[in-house]
PDB file of C-alpha atoms in Angstrom:
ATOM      1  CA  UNK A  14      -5.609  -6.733 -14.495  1.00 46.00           C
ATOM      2  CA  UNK A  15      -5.461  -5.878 -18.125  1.00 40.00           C
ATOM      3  CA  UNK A  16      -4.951  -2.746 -19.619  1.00 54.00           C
ATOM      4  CA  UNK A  17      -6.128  -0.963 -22.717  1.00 51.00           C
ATOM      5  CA  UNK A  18      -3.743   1.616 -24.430  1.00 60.00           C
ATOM      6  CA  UNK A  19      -4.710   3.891 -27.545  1.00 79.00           C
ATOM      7  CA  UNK A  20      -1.482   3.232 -29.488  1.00 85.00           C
ATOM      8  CA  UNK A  21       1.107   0.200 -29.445  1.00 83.00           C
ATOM      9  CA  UNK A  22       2.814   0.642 -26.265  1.00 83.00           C
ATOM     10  CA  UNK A  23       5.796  -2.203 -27.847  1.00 85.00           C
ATOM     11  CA  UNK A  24       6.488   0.742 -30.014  1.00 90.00           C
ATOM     12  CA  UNK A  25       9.417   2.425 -28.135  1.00 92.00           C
ATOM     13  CA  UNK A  26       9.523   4.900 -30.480  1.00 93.00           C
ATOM     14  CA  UNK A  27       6.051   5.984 -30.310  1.00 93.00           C
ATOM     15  CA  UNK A  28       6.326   5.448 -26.438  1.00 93.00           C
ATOM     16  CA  UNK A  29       9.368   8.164 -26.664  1.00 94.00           C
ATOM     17  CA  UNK A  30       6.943  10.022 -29.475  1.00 94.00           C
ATOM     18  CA  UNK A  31       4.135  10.185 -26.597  1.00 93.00           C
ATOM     19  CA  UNK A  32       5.807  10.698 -23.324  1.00 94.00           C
ATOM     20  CA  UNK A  33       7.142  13.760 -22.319  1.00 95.00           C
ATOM     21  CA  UNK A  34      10.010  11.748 -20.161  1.00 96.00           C
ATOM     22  CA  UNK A  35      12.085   9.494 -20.847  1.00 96.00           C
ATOM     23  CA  UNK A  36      14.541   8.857 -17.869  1.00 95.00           C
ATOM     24  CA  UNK A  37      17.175   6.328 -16.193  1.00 94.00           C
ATOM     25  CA  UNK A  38      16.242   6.687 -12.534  1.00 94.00           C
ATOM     26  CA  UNK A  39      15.896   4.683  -9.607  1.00 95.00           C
ATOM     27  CA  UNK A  40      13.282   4.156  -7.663  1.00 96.00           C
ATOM     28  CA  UNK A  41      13.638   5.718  -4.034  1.00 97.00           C
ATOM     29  CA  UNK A  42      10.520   4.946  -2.128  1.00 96.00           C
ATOM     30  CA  UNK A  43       6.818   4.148  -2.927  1.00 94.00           C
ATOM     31  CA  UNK A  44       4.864   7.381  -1.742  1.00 95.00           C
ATOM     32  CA  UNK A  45       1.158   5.797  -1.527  1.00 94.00           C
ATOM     33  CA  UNK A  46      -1.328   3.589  -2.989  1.00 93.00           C
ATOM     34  CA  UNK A  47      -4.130   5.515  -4.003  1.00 89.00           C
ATOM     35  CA  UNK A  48      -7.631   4.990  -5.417  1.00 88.00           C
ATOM     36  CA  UNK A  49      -8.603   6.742  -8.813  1.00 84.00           C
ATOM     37  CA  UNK A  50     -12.294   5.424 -10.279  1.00 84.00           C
ATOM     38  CA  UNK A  51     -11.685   2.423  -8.128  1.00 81.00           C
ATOM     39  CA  UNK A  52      -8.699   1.219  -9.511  1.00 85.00           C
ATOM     40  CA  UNK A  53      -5.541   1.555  -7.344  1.00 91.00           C
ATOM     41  CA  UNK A  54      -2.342   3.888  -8.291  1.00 91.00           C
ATOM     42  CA  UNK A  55       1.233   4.090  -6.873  1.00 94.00           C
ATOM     43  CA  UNK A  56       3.206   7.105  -6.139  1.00 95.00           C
ATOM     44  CA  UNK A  57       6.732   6.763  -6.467  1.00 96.00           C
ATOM     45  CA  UNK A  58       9.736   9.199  -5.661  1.00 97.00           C
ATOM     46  CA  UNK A  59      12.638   8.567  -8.539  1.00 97.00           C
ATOM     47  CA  UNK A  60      16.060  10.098  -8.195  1.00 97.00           C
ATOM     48  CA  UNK A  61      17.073  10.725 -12.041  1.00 96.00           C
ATOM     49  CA  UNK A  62      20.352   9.557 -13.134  1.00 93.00           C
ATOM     50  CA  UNK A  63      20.023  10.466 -16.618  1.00 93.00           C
ATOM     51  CA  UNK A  64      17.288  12.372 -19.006  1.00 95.00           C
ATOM     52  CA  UNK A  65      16.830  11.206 -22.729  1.00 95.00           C
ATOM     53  CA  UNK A  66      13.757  13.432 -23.044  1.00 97.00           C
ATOM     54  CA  UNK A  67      12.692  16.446 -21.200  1.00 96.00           C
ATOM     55  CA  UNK A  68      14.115  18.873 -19.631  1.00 94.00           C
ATOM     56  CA  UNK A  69      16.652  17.835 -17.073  1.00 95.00           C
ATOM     57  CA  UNK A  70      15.389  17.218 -13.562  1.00 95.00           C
ATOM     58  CA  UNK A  71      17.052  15.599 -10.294  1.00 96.00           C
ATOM     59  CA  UNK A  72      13.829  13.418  -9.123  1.00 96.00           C
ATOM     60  CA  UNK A  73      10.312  12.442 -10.234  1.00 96.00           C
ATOM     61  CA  UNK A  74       7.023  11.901  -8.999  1.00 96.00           C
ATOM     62  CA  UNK A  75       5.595   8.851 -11.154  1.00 95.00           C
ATOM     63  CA  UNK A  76       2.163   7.201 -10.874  1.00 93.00           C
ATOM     64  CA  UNK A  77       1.752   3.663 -12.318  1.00 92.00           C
ATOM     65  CA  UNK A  78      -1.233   1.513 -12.539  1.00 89.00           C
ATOM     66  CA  UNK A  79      -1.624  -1.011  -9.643  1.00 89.00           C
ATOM     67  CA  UNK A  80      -0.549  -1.055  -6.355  1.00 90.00           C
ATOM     68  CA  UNK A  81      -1.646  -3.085  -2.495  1.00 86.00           C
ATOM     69  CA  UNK A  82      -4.780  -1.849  -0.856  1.00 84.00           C
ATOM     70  CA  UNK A  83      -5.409  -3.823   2.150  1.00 84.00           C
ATOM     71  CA  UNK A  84      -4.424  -7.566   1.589  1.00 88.00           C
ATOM     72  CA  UNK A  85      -5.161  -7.208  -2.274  1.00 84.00           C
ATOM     73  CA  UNK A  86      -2.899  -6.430  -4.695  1.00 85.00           C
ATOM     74  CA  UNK A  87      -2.994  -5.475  -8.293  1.00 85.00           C
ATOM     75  CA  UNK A  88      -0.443  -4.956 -11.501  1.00 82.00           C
ATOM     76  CA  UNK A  89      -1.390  -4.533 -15.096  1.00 80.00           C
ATOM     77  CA  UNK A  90      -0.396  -7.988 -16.737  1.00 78.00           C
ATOM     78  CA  UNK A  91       2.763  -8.178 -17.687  1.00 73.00           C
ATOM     79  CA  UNK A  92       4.218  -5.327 -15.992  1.00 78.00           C
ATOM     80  CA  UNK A  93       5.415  -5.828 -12.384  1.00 84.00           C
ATOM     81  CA  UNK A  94       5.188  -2.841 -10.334  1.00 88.00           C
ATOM     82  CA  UNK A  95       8.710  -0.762  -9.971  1.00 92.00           C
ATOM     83  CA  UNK A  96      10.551  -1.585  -6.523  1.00 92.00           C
ATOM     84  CA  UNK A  97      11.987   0.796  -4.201  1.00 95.00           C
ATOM     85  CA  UNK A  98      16.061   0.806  -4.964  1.00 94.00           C
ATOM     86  CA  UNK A  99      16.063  -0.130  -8.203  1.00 93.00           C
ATOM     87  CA  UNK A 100      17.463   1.388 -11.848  1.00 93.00           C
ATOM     88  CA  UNK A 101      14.974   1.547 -14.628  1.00 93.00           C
ATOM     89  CA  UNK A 102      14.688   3.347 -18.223  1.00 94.00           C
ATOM     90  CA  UNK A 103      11.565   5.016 -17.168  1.00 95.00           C
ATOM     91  CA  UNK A 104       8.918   7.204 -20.219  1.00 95.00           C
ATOM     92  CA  UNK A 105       6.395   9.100 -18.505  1.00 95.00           C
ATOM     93  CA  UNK A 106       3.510  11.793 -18.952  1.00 94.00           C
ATOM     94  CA  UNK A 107       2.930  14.785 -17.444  1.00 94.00           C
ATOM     95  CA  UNK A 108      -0.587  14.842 -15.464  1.00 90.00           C
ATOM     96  CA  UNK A 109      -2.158  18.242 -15.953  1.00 88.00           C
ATOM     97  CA  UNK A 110      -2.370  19.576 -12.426  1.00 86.00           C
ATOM     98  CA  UNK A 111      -1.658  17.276 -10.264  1.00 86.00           C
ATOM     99  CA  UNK A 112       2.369  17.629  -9.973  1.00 87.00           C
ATOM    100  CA  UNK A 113       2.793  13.650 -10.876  1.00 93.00           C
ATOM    101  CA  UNK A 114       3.628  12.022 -14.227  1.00 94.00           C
ATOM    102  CA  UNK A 115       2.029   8.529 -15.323  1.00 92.00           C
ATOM    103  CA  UNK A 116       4.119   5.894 -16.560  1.00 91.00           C
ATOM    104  CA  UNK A 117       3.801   5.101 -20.097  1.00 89.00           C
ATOM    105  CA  UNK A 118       3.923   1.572 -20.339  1.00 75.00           C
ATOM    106  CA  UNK A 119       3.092  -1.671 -21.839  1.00 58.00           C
ATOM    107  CA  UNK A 120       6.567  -3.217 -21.859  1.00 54.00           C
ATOM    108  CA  UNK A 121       8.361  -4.509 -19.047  1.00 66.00           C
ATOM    109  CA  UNK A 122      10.807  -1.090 -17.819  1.00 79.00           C
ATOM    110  CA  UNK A 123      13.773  -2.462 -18.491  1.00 82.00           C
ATOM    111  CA  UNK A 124      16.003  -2.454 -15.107  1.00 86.00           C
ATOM    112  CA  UNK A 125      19.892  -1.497 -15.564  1.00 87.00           C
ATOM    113  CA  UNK A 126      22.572  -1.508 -13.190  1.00 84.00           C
ATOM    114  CA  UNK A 127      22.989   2.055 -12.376  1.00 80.00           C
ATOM    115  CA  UNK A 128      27.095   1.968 -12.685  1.00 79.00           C
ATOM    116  CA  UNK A 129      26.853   1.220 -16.222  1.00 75.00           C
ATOM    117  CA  UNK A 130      23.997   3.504 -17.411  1.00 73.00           C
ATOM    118  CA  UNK A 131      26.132   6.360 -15.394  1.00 69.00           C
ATOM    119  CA  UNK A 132      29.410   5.311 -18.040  1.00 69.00           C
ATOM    120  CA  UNK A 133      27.398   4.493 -20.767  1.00 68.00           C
ATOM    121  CA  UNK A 134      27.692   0.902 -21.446  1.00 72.00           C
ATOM    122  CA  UNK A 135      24.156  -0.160 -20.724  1.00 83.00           C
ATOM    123  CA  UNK A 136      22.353  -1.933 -23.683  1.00 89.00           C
ATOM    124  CA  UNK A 137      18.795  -0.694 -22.889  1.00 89.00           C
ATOM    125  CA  UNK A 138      20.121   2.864 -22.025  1.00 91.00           C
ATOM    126  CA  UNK A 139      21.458   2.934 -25.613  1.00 91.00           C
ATOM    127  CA  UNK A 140      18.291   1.462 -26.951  1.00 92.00           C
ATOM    128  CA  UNK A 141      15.883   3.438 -25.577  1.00 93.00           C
ATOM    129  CA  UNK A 142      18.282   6.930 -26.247  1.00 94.00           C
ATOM    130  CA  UNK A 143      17.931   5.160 -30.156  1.00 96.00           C
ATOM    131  CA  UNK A 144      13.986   5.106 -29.462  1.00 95.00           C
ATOM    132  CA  UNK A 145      14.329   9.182 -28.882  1.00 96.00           C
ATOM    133  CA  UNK A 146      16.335  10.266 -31.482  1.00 97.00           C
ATOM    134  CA  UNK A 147      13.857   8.223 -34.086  1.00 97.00           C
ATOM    135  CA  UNK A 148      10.762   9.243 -31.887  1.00 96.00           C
ATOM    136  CA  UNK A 149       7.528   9.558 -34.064  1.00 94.00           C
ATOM    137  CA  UNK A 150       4.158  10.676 -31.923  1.00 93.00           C
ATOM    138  CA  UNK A 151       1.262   7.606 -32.221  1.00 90.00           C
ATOM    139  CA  UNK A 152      -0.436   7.981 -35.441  1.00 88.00           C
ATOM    140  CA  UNK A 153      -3.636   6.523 -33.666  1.00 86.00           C
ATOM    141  CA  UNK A 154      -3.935   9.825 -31.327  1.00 86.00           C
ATOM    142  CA  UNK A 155      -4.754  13.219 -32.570  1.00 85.00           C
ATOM    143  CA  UNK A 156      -2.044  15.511 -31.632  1.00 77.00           C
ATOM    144  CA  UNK A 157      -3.590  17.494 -29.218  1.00 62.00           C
ATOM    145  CA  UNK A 158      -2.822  14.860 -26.574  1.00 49.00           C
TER     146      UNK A 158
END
């Protein structure tokens, strides 16, 4: 499937400017495939190893895009869905009342061997901690978002 996004999602910046996490974390376990409008979601568990934005929290409940219903599955081209025991630098949005956050996304998550992120010698933990110290929000949404 393709996906539509209001701002440049290649932006890391504005992707850091938008989300309201940004997080090294690794994926524990995939909660459930759901179905929102007819579109499936997954619900994943992270474990957090590190925060770059937001206030500091041990583990995660992130919804991305796609998912297996049945013998059919589905992923947002270009970005394969996250898999259970693996690092990623993670940005996410809160979802007003319903105790998840949606992953912002557009780029490949960029996977990093947990070790390294933990002593700081990961290249796209230090890119992506660049990304939120020059954060901007999306000049194509209003603010309010």
């Amino acid at each position: 499937m393709h996906a539509s996004y209001a701002f440049d999602v290649t932006d890391e910046t504005k992707v850091a400017g938008f989300a309201d996490y940004v997080v090294v974390a690794t994926v524990d376990r995939v909660i459930e495939v759901q179905e929102r409008d007819g579109t499936p979601y997954t619900v994943f568990d992270v474990s957090v190893d590190k925060t770059l934005k937001g206030q500091p929290v041990k583990t995660l409940r992130l919804v991305q895009l796609g998912g297996t219903l049945g013998k059919d599955t589905w992923q947002v081209e270009g970005e394969p869905l996250l898999r259970p025991g693996t690092t990623y630098v993670l940005a996410a949005k809160t979802e007003q009342g319903r105790g998840t956050h949606q992953l912002v996304g557009g780029a490949d998550f960029p996977v990093v061997d947990r070790a390294a992120a933990h002593a700081g010698g990961s290249d796209a933990v230090a890119q992506w901690q660049d990304s939120v110290a020059h954060q901007r929000w999306p000049e194509e949404l209003p603010k309010s978002s």
